[in-house]
Tab-separated table of C-alpha atoms in Angstrom:
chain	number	residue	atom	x	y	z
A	61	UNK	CA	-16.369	9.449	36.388
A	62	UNK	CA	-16.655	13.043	35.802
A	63	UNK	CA	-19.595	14.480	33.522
A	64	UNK	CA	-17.820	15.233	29.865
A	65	UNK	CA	-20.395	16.478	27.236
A	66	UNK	CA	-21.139	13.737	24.584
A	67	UNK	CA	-19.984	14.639	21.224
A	68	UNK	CA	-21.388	12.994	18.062
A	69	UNK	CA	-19.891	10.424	16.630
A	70	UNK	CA	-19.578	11.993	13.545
A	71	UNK	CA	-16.821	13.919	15.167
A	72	UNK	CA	-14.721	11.517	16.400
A	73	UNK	CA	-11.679	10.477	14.758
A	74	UNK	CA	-11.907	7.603	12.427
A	75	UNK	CA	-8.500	7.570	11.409
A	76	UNK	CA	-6.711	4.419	12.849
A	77	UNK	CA	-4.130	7.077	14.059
A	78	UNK	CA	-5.629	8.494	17.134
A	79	UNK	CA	-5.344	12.214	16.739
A	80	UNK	CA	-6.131	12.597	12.900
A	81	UNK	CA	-9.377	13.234	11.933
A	82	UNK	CA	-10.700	10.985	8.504
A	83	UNK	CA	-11.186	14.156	6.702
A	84	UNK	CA	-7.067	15.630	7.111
A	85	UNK	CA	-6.107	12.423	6.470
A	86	UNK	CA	-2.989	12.151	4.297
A	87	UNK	CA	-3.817	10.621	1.196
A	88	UNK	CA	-1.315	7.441	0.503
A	89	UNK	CA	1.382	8.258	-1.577
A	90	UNK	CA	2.501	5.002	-3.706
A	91	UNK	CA	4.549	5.192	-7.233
A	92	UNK	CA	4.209	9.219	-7.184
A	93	UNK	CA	0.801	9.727	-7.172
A	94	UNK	CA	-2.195	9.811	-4.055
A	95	UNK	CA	-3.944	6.588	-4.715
A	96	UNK	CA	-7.718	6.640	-4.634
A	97	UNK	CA	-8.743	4.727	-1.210
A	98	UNK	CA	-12.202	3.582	-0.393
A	99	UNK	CA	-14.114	0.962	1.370
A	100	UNK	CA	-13.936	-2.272	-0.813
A	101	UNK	CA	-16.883	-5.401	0.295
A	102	UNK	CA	-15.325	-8.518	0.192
A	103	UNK	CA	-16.976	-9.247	-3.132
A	104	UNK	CA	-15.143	-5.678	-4.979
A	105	UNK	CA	-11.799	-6.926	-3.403
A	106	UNK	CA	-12.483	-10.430	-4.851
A	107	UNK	CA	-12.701	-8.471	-8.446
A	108	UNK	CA	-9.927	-6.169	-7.468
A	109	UNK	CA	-7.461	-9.270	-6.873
A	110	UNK	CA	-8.460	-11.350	-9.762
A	111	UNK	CA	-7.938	-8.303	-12.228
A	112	UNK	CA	-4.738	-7.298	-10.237
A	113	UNK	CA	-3.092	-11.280	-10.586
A	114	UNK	CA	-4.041	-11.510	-14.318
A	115	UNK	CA	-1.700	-13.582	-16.108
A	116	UNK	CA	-0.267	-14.586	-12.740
A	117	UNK	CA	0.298	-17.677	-11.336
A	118	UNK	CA	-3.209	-18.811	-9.444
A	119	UNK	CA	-1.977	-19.618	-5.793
A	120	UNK	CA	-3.158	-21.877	-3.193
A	121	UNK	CA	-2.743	-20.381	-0.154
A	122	UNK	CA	-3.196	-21.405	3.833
A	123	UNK	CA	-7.016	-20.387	4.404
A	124	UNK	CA	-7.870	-18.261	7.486
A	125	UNK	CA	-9.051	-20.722	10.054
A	126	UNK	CA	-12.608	-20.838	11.426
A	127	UNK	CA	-12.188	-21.714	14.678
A	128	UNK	CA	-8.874	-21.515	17.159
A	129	UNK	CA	-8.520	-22.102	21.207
A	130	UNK	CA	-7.889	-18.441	21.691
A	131	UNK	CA	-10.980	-16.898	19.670
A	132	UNK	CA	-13.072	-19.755	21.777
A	133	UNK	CA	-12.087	-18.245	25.256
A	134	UNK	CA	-14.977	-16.348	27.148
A	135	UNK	CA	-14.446	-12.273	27.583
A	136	UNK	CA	-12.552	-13.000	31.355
A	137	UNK	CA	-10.488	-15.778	29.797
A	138	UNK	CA	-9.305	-13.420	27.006
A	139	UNK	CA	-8.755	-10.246	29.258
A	140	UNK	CA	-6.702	-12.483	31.374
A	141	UNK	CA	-4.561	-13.559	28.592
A	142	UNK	CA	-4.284	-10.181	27.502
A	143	UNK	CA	-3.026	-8.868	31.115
A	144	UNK	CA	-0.356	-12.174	30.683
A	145	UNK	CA	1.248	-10.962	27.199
A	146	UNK	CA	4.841	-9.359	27.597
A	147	UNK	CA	3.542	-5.996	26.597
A	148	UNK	CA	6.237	-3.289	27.168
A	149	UNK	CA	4.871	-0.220	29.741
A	150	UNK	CA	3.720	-0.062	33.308
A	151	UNK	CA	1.372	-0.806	35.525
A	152	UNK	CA	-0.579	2.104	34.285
A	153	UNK	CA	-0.734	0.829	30.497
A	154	UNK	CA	-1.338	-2.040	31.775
A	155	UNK	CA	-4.513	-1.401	33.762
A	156	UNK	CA	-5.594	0.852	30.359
A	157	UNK	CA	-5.048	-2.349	28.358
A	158	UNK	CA	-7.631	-4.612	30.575
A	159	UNK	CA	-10.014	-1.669	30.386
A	160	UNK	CA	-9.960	-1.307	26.599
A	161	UNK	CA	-10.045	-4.960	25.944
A	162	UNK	CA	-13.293	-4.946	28.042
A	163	UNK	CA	-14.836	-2.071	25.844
A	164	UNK	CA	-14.233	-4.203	22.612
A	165	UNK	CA	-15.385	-7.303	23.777
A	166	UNK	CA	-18.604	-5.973	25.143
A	167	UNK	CA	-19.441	-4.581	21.446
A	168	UNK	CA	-18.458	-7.800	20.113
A	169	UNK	CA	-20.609	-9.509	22.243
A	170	UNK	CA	-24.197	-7.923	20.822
A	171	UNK	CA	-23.149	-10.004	17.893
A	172	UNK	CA	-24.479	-13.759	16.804
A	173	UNK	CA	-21.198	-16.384	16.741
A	174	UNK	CA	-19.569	-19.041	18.552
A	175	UNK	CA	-16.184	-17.269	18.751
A	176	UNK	CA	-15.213	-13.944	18.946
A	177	UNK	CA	-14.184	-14.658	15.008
A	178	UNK	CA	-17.844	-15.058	14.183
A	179	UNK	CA	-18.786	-12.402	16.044
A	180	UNK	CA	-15.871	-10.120	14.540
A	181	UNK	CA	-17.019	-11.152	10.974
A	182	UNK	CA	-20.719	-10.654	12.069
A	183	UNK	CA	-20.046	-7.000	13.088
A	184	UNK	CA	-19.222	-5.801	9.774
A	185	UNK	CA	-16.314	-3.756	10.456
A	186	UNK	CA	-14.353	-5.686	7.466
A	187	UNK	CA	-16.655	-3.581	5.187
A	188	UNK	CA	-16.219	-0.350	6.255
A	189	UNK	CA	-12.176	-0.505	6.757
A	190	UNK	CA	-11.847	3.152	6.993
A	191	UNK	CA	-14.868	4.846	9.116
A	192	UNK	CA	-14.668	0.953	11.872
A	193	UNK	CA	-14.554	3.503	15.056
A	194	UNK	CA	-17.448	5.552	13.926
A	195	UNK	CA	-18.972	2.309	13.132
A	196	UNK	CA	-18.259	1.077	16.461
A	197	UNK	CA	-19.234	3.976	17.903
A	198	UNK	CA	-22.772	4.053	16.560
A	199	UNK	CA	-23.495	1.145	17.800
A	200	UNK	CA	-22.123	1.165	21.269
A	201	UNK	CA	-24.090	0.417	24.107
A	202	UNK	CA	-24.728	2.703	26.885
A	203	UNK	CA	-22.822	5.609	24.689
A	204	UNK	CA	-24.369	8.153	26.528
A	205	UNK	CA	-22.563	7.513	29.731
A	206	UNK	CA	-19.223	7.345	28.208
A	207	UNK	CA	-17.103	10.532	26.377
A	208	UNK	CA	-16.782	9.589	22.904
A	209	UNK	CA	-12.996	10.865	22.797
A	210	UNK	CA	-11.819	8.298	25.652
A	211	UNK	CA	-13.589	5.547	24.204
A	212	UNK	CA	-12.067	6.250	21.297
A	213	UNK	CA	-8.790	5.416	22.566
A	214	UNK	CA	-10.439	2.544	24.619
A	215	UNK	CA	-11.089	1.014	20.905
A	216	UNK	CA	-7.956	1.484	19.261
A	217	UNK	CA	-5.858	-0.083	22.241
A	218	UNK	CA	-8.704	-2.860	22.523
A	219	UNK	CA	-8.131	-3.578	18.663
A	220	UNK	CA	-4.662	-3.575	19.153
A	221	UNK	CA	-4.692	-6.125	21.990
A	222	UNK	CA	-7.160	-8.271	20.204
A	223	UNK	CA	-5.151	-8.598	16.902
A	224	UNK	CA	-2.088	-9.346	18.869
A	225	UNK	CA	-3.471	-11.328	21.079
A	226	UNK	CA	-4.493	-13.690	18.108
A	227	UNK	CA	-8.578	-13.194	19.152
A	228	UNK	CA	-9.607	-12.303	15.671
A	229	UNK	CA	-7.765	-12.536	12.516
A	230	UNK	CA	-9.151	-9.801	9.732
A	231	UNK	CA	-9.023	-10.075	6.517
A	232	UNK	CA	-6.531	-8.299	4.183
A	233	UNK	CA	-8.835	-5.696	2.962
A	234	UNK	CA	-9.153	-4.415	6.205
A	235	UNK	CA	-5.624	-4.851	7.845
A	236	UNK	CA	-3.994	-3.270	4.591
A	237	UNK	CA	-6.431	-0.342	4.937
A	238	UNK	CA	-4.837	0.701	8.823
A	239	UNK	CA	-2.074	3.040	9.334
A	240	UNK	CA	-0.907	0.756	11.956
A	241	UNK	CA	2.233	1.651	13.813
A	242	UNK	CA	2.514	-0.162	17.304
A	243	UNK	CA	0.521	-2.685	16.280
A	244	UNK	CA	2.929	-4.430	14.316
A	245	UNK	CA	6.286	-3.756	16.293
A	246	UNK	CA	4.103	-5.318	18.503
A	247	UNK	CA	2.944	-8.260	17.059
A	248	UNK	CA	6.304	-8.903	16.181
A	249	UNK	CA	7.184	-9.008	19.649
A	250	UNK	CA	3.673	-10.991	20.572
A	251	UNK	CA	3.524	-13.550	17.769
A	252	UNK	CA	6.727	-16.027	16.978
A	253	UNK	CA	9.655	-13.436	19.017
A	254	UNK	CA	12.147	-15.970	17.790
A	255	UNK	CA	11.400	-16.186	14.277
A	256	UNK	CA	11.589	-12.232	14.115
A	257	UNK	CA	14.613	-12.304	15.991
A	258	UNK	CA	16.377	-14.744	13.624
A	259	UNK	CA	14.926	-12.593	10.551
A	260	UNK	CA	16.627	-9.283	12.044
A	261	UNK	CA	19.643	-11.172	13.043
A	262	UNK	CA	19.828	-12.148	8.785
A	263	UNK	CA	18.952	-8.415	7.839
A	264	UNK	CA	21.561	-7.317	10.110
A	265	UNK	CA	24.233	-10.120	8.903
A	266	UNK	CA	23.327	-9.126	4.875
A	267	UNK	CA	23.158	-5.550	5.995
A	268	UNK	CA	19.339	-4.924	5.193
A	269	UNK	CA	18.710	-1.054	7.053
A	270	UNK	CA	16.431	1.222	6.672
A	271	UNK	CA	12.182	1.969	6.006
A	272	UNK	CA	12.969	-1.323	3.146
A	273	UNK	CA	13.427	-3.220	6.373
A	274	UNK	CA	11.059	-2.312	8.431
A	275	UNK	CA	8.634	-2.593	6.100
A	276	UNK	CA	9.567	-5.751	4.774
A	277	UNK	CA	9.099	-7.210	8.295
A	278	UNK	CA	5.685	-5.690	8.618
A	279	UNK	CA	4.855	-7.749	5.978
A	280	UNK	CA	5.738	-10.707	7.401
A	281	UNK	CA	3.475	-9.918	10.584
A	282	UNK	CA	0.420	-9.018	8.217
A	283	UNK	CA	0.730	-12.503	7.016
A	284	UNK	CA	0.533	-13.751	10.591
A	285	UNK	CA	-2.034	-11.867	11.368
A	286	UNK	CA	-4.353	-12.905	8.998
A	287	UNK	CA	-3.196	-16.373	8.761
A	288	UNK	CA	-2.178	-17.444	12.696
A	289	UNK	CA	0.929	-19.513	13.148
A	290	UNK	CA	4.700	-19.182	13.121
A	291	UNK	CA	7.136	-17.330	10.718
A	292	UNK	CA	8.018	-20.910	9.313
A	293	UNK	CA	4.713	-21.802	8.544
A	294	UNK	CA	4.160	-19.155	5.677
A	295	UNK	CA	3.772	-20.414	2.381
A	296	UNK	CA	5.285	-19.343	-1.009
A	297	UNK	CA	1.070	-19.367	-2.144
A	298	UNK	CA	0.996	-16.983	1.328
A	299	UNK	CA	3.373	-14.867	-0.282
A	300	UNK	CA	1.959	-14.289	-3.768
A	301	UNK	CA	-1.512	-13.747	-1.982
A	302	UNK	CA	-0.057	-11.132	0.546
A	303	UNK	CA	1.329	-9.167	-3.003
A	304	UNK	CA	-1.045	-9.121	-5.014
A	305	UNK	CA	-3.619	-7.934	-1.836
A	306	UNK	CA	-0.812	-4.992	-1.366
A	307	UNK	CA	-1.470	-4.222	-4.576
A	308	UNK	CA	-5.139	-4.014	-4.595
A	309	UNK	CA	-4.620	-1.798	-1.512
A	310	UNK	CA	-2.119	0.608	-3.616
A	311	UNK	CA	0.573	0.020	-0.735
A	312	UNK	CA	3.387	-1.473	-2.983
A	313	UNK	CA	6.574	-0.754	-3.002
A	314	UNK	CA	10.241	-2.234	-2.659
A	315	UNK	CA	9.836	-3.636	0.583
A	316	UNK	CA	7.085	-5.988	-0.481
A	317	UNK	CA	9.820	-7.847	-2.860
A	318	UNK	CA	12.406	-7.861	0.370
A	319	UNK	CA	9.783	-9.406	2.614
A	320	UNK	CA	9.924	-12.710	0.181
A	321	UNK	CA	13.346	-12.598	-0.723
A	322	UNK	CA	14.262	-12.663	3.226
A	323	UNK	CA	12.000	-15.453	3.692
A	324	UNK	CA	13.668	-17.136	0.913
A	325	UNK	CA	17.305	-16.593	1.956
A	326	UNK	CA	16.529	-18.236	5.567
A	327	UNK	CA	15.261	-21.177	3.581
A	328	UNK	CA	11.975	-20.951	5.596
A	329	UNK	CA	9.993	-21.420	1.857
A	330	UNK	CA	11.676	-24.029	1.424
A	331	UNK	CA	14.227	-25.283	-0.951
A	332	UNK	CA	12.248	-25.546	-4.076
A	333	UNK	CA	10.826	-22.134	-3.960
A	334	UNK	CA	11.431	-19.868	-6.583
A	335	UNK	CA	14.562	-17.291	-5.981
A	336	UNK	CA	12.075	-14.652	-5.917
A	337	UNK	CA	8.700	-12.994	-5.664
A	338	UNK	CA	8.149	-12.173	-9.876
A	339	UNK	CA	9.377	-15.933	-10.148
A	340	UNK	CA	6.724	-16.995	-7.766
A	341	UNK	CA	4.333	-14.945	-9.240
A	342	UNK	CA	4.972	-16.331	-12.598
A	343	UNK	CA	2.345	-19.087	-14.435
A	344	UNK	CA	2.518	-21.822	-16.337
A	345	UNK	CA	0.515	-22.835	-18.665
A	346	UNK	CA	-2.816	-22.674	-17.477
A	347	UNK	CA	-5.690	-25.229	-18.246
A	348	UNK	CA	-8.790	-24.053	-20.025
A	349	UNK	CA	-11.348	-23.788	-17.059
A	350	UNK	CA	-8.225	-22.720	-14.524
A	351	UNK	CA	-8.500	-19.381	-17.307
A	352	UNK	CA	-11.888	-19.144	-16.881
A	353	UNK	CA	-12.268	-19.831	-12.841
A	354	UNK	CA	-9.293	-17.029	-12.778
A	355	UNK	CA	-12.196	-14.269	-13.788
A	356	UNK	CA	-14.774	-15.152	-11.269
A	357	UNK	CA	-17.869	-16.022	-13.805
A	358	UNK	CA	-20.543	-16.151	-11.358
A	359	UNK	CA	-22.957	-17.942	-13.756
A	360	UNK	CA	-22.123	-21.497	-13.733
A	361	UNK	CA	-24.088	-21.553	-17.262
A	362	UNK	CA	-21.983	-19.197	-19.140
A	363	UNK	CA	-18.837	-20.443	-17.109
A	364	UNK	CA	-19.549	-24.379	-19.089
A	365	UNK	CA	-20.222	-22.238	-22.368
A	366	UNK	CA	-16.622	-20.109	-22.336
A	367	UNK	CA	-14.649	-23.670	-21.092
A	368	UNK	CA	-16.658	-25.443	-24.183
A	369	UNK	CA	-15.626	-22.638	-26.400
A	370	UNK	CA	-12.224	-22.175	-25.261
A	371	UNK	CA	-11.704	-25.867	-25.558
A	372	UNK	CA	-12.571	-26.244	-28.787
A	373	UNK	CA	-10.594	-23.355	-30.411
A	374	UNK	CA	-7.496	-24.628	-27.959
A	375	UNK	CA	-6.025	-27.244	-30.636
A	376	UNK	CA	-6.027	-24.134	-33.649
A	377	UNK	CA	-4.297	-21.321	-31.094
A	378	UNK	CA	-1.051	-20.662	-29.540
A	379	UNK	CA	-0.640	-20.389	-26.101
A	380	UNK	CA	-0.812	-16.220	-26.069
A	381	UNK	CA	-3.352	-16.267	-28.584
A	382	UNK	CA	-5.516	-18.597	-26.482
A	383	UNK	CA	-5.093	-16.680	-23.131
A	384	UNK	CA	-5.966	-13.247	-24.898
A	385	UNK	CA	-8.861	-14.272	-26.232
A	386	UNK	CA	-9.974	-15.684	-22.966
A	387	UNK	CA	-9.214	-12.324	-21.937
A	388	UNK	CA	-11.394	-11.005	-23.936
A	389	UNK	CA	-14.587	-13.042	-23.789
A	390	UNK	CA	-14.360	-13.343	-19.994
A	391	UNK	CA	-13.437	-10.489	-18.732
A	392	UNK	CA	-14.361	-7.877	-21.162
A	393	UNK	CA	-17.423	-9.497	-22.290
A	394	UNK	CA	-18.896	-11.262	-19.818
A	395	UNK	CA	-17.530	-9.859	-16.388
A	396	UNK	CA	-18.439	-6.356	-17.684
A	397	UNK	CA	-21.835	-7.503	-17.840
A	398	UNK	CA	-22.470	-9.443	-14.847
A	399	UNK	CA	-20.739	-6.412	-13.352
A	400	UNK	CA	-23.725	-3.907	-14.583
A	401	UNK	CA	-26.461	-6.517	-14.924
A	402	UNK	CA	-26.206	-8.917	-11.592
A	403	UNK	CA	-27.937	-11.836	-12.118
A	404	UNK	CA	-27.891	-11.782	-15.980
A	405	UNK	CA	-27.684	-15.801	-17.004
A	406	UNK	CA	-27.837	-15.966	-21.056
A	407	UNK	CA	-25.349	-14.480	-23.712
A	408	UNK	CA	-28.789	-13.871	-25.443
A	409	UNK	CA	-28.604	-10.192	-24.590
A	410	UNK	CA	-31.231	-7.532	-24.739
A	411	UNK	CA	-30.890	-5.136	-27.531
A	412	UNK	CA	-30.674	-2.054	-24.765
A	413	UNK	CA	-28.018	-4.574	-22.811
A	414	UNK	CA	-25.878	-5.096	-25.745
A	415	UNK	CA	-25.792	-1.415	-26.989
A	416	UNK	CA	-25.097	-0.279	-23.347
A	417	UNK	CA	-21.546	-3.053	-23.366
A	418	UNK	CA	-20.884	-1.776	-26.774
A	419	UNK	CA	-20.841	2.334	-25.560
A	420	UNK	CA	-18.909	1.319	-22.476
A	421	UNK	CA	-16.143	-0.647	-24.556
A	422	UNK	CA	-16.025	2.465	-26.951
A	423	UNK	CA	-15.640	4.916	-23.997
A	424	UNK	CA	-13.818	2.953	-21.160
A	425	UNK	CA	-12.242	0.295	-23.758
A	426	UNK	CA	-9.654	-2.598	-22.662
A	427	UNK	CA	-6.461	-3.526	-25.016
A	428	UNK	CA	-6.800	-7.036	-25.426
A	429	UNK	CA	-3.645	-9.024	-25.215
A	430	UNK	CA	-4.794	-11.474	-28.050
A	431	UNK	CA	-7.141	-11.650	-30.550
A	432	UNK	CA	-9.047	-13.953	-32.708
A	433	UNK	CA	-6.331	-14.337	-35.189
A	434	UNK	CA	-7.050	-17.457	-36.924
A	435	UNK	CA	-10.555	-15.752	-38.399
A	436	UNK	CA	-12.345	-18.666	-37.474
A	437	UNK	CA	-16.050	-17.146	-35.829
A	438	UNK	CA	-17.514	-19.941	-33.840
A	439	UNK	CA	-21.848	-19.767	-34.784
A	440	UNK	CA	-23.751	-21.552	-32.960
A	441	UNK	CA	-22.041	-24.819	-33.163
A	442	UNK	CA	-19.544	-24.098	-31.435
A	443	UNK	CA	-21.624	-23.821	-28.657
A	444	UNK	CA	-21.651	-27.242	-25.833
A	445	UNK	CA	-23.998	-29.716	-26.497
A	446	UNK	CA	-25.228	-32.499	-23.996
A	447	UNK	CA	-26.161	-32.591	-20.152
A	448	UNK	CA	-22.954	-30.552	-18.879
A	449	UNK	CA	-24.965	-27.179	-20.475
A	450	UNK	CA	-28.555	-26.604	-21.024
A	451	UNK	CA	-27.931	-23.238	-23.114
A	452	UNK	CA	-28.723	-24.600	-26.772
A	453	UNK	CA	-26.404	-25.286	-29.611
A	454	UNK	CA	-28.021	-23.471	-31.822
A	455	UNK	CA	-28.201	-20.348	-29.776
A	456	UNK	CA	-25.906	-17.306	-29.979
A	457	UNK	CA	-22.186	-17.820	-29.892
A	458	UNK	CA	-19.941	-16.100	-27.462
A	459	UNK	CA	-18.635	-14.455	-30.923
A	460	UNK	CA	-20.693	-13.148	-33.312
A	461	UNK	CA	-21.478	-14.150	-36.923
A	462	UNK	CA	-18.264	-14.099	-39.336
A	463	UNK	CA	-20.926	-11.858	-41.647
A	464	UNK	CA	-21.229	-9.315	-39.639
A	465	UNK	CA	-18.536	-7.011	-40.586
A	466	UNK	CA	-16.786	-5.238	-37.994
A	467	UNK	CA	-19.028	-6.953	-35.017
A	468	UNK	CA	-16.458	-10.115	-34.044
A	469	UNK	CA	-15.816	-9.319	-30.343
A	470	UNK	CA	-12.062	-9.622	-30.421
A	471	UNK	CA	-11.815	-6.793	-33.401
A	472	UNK	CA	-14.496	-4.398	-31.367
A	473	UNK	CA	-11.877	-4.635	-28.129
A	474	UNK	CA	-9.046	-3.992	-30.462
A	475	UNK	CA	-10.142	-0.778	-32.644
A	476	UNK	CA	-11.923	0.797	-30.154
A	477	UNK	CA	-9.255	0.266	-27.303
A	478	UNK	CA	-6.954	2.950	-26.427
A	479	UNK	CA	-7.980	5.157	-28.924
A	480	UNK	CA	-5.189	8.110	-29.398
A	481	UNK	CA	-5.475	11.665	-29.576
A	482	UNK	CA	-4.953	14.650	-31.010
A	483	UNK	CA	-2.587	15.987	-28.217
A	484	UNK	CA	-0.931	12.750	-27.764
A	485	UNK	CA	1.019	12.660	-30.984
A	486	UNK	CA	4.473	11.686	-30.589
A	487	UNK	CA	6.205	11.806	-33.864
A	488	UNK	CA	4.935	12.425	-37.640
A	489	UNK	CA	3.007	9.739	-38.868
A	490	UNK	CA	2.297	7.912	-35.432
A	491	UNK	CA	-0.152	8.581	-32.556
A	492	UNK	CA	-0.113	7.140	-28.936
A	493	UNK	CA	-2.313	6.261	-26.248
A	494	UNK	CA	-2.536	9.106	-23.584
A	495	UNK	CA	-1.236	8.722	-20.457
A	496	UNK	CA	2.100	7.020	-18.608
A	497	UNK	CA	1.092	3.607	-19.889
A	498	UNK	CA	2.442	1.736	-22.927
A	499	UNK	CA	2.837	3.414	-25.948
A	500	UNK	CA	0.578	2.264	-29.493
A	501	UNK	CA	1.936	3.279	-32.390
A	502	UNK	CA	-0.224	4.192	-34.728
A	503	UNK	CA	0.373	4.859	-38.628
A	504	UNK	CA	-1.368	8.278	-39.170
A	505	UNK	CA	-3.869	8.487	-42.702
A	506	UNK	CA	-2.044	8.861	-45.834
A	507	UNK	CA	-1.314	12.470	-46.391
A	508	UNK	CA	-2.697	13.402	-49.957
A	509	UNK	CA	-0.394	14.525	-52.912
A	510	UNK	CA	0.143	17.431	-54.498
């Protein structure tokens, strides 16, 4: 192999599109704006889904699996299944394939795991979705014999073979943050040809064309490539999770409706799914502690205290009234919190922690969708008594005192929420909240007579 001056790996193109560096990137376009893209850790995307499915339907979907025959082969067993797959190209591409499949597998391999699945998760290339080659690159072994451009390519066609070839399934976080291209036309040629054959053959037959099509059947192999299996084997719970992750990753758009209303038309969902993907998405009435597990309360203390709370004020409140104010204590209360104070275990808050929650609700404030509106403040009562808790029942309530004028939780989140301004009046006498979003009316002080 010929000399070629090393180039740092700074300089090497991160971009999943070969060609385009990570700095000239296209930012993605999605509902008329650029949205903001950046590495999310599993734990962020957690947050990011549970806020983005509020008021949705919690789903149960297929998990990943651990283990498979495939992501148990040794590095020859999987190169030879590689060079067996009905990839289109020649002998050449095929030769390039082998080769590249080599180079990933032998950076897998400095990793602790079983399977190449461990390993894969091990690597930590789920957390850095954007910058993986660089990442890959810094880290190589024996980089300083190899040119950094050529491996480059070596590690995108490696990827591609290994995803296809069903070695390592990634997560959604990271597939959803690719600009993948052949990757999917070929997985859908890879994984379950017939099933993608039969759900052309119905787009053709109900005359489904266009960039709606073809990315409603990427979808489909997204699912699969997270999940493993056939076409039939998705899930209407696989479905609602695929959305909502789209979401998260600020890719949707039309297509991600079509993708579930295909799947429903072939009858694959079977035939008491719901006749579409806001149908599917849609709740019932949630139980108490399904409310609170929807927010992610990572203190299992506070978590009993909210679910004692919220079940005692059930019997008094409307549905809408109870879910707001769930709302409200869980996620703007307490999930703000353990967001800025990790680790934080007691509602009996710090006078500098309380008056930094109370200048982040004025300044960055969240509507609620329900408040306390039966005027009953819970003291400290209302808190749980008996083995399930060990925070005391005569400690401070998730709500403050009823004396306190002004303080009760729900009415703070209410008047200091979307707060209008001067340049956003809209009419005499009203005000509304700046921006695209809804619009709250707002009667204006009483002018004074003459």
């Amino acid at each position: 192999m010929s000399e070629t001056k090393a180039e740092s790996f700074e300089e090497v193109f991160a971009s999943d599109e070969v060609g385009v560096p990570a700095d000239r990137r296209t930012p993605y376009r999605h509902s008329g704006h650029q949205a903001t893209r950046r590495d999310l850790t599993a734990v962020e995307f957690a947050e990011l889904l549970a806020e983005a499915s509020q008021g949705d339907r919690v789903p149960t979907p297929r998990p990943t699996p651990d283990t498979w025959d495939r992501t148990e082969r040794d590095a020859e067993g999987i190169i030879d299944l590689i060079g067996k797959l009905p990839f289109r190209g020649n002998d050449a591409h095929y030769r390039r394939r082998r080769r590249s499949t080599r180079t990933l597998l032998k950076w897998l391999a400095q990793f602790e795991g079983a399977t190449w699945q461990e390993r894969w998760i091990n690597g930590g290339l789920e957390d850095v979705q954007r910058t993986w080659v660089n990442q890959v690159l810094a880290t190589y072994p024996d980089l300083a014999t190899r040119s950094i451009r050529s491996l480059t390519c070596e590690i995108h066609t490696g990827m591609m073979a290994l995803l296809v070839g069903q070695i390592i399934r990634p997560a959604y976080r990271w597939l959803l943050a690719q600009h993948f291209n052949v990757t999917l036309s070929q997985t859908r040629l890879m994984i379950d040809p017939d099933g993608f054959a039969r759900l052309e053959a119905h787009c053709d037959k109900t005359d489904r064309t266009g960039q709606n099509r073809a990315g409603a059947l990427n979808c489909v192999a997204m699912i699969l490539l997270n999940k493993g299996g056939r076409i039939t084997d998705i899930t209407v719970d696989d479905c609602v999770e695929f959305a909502a992750a789209m979401r998260v990753s600020h890719r949707a758009a039309r297509h991600v409706t079509l993708f579930y209303t295909l799947l429903f038309e072939m009858g694959i969902l079977g035939e008491d799914a719901p006749p579409n993907l806001a149908a599917a998405r849609a709740p019932g009435q949630r139980t108490v502690q399904q409310m609170v597990d929807s927010y992610g309360i990572v203190s299992p203390r506070v978590r009993e205290l909210l679910i004692a709370y919220l079940t005692i004020r059930k019997p008094e409140l409307d549905y809408t009234s109870l879910r707001g104010l769930a709302s409200t204590l869980c996620l703007t209360y307490w999930r703000d919190l353990e967001k800025h104070h990790p680790g934080i275990d007691s509602i009996d808050l710090a006078p500098e922690v309380a008056a930094a929650w109370k200048h982040r609700l004025k300044r960055f404030g969240r509507a609620s969708s329900a408040g306390d509106r039966s005027g009953r403040n819970p003291s400290g009562s209302c808190s749980p008594s008996g083995p399930s808790t060990s925070i005391s029942p005569s400690g401070p309530s998730p709500i403050p005192p009823a004396g306190e004028s002004g303080e009760s939780l729900a009415r703070s989140v209410r008047t200091s929420a979307w707060a209008p301004s001067a340049s956003a009046r809209r009419r005499p006498g009203c005000t509304s909240a700046r921006g695209r979003g809804p619009r709250f009316f707002r009667p204006s002080s009483p002018q004074p007579s003459d």
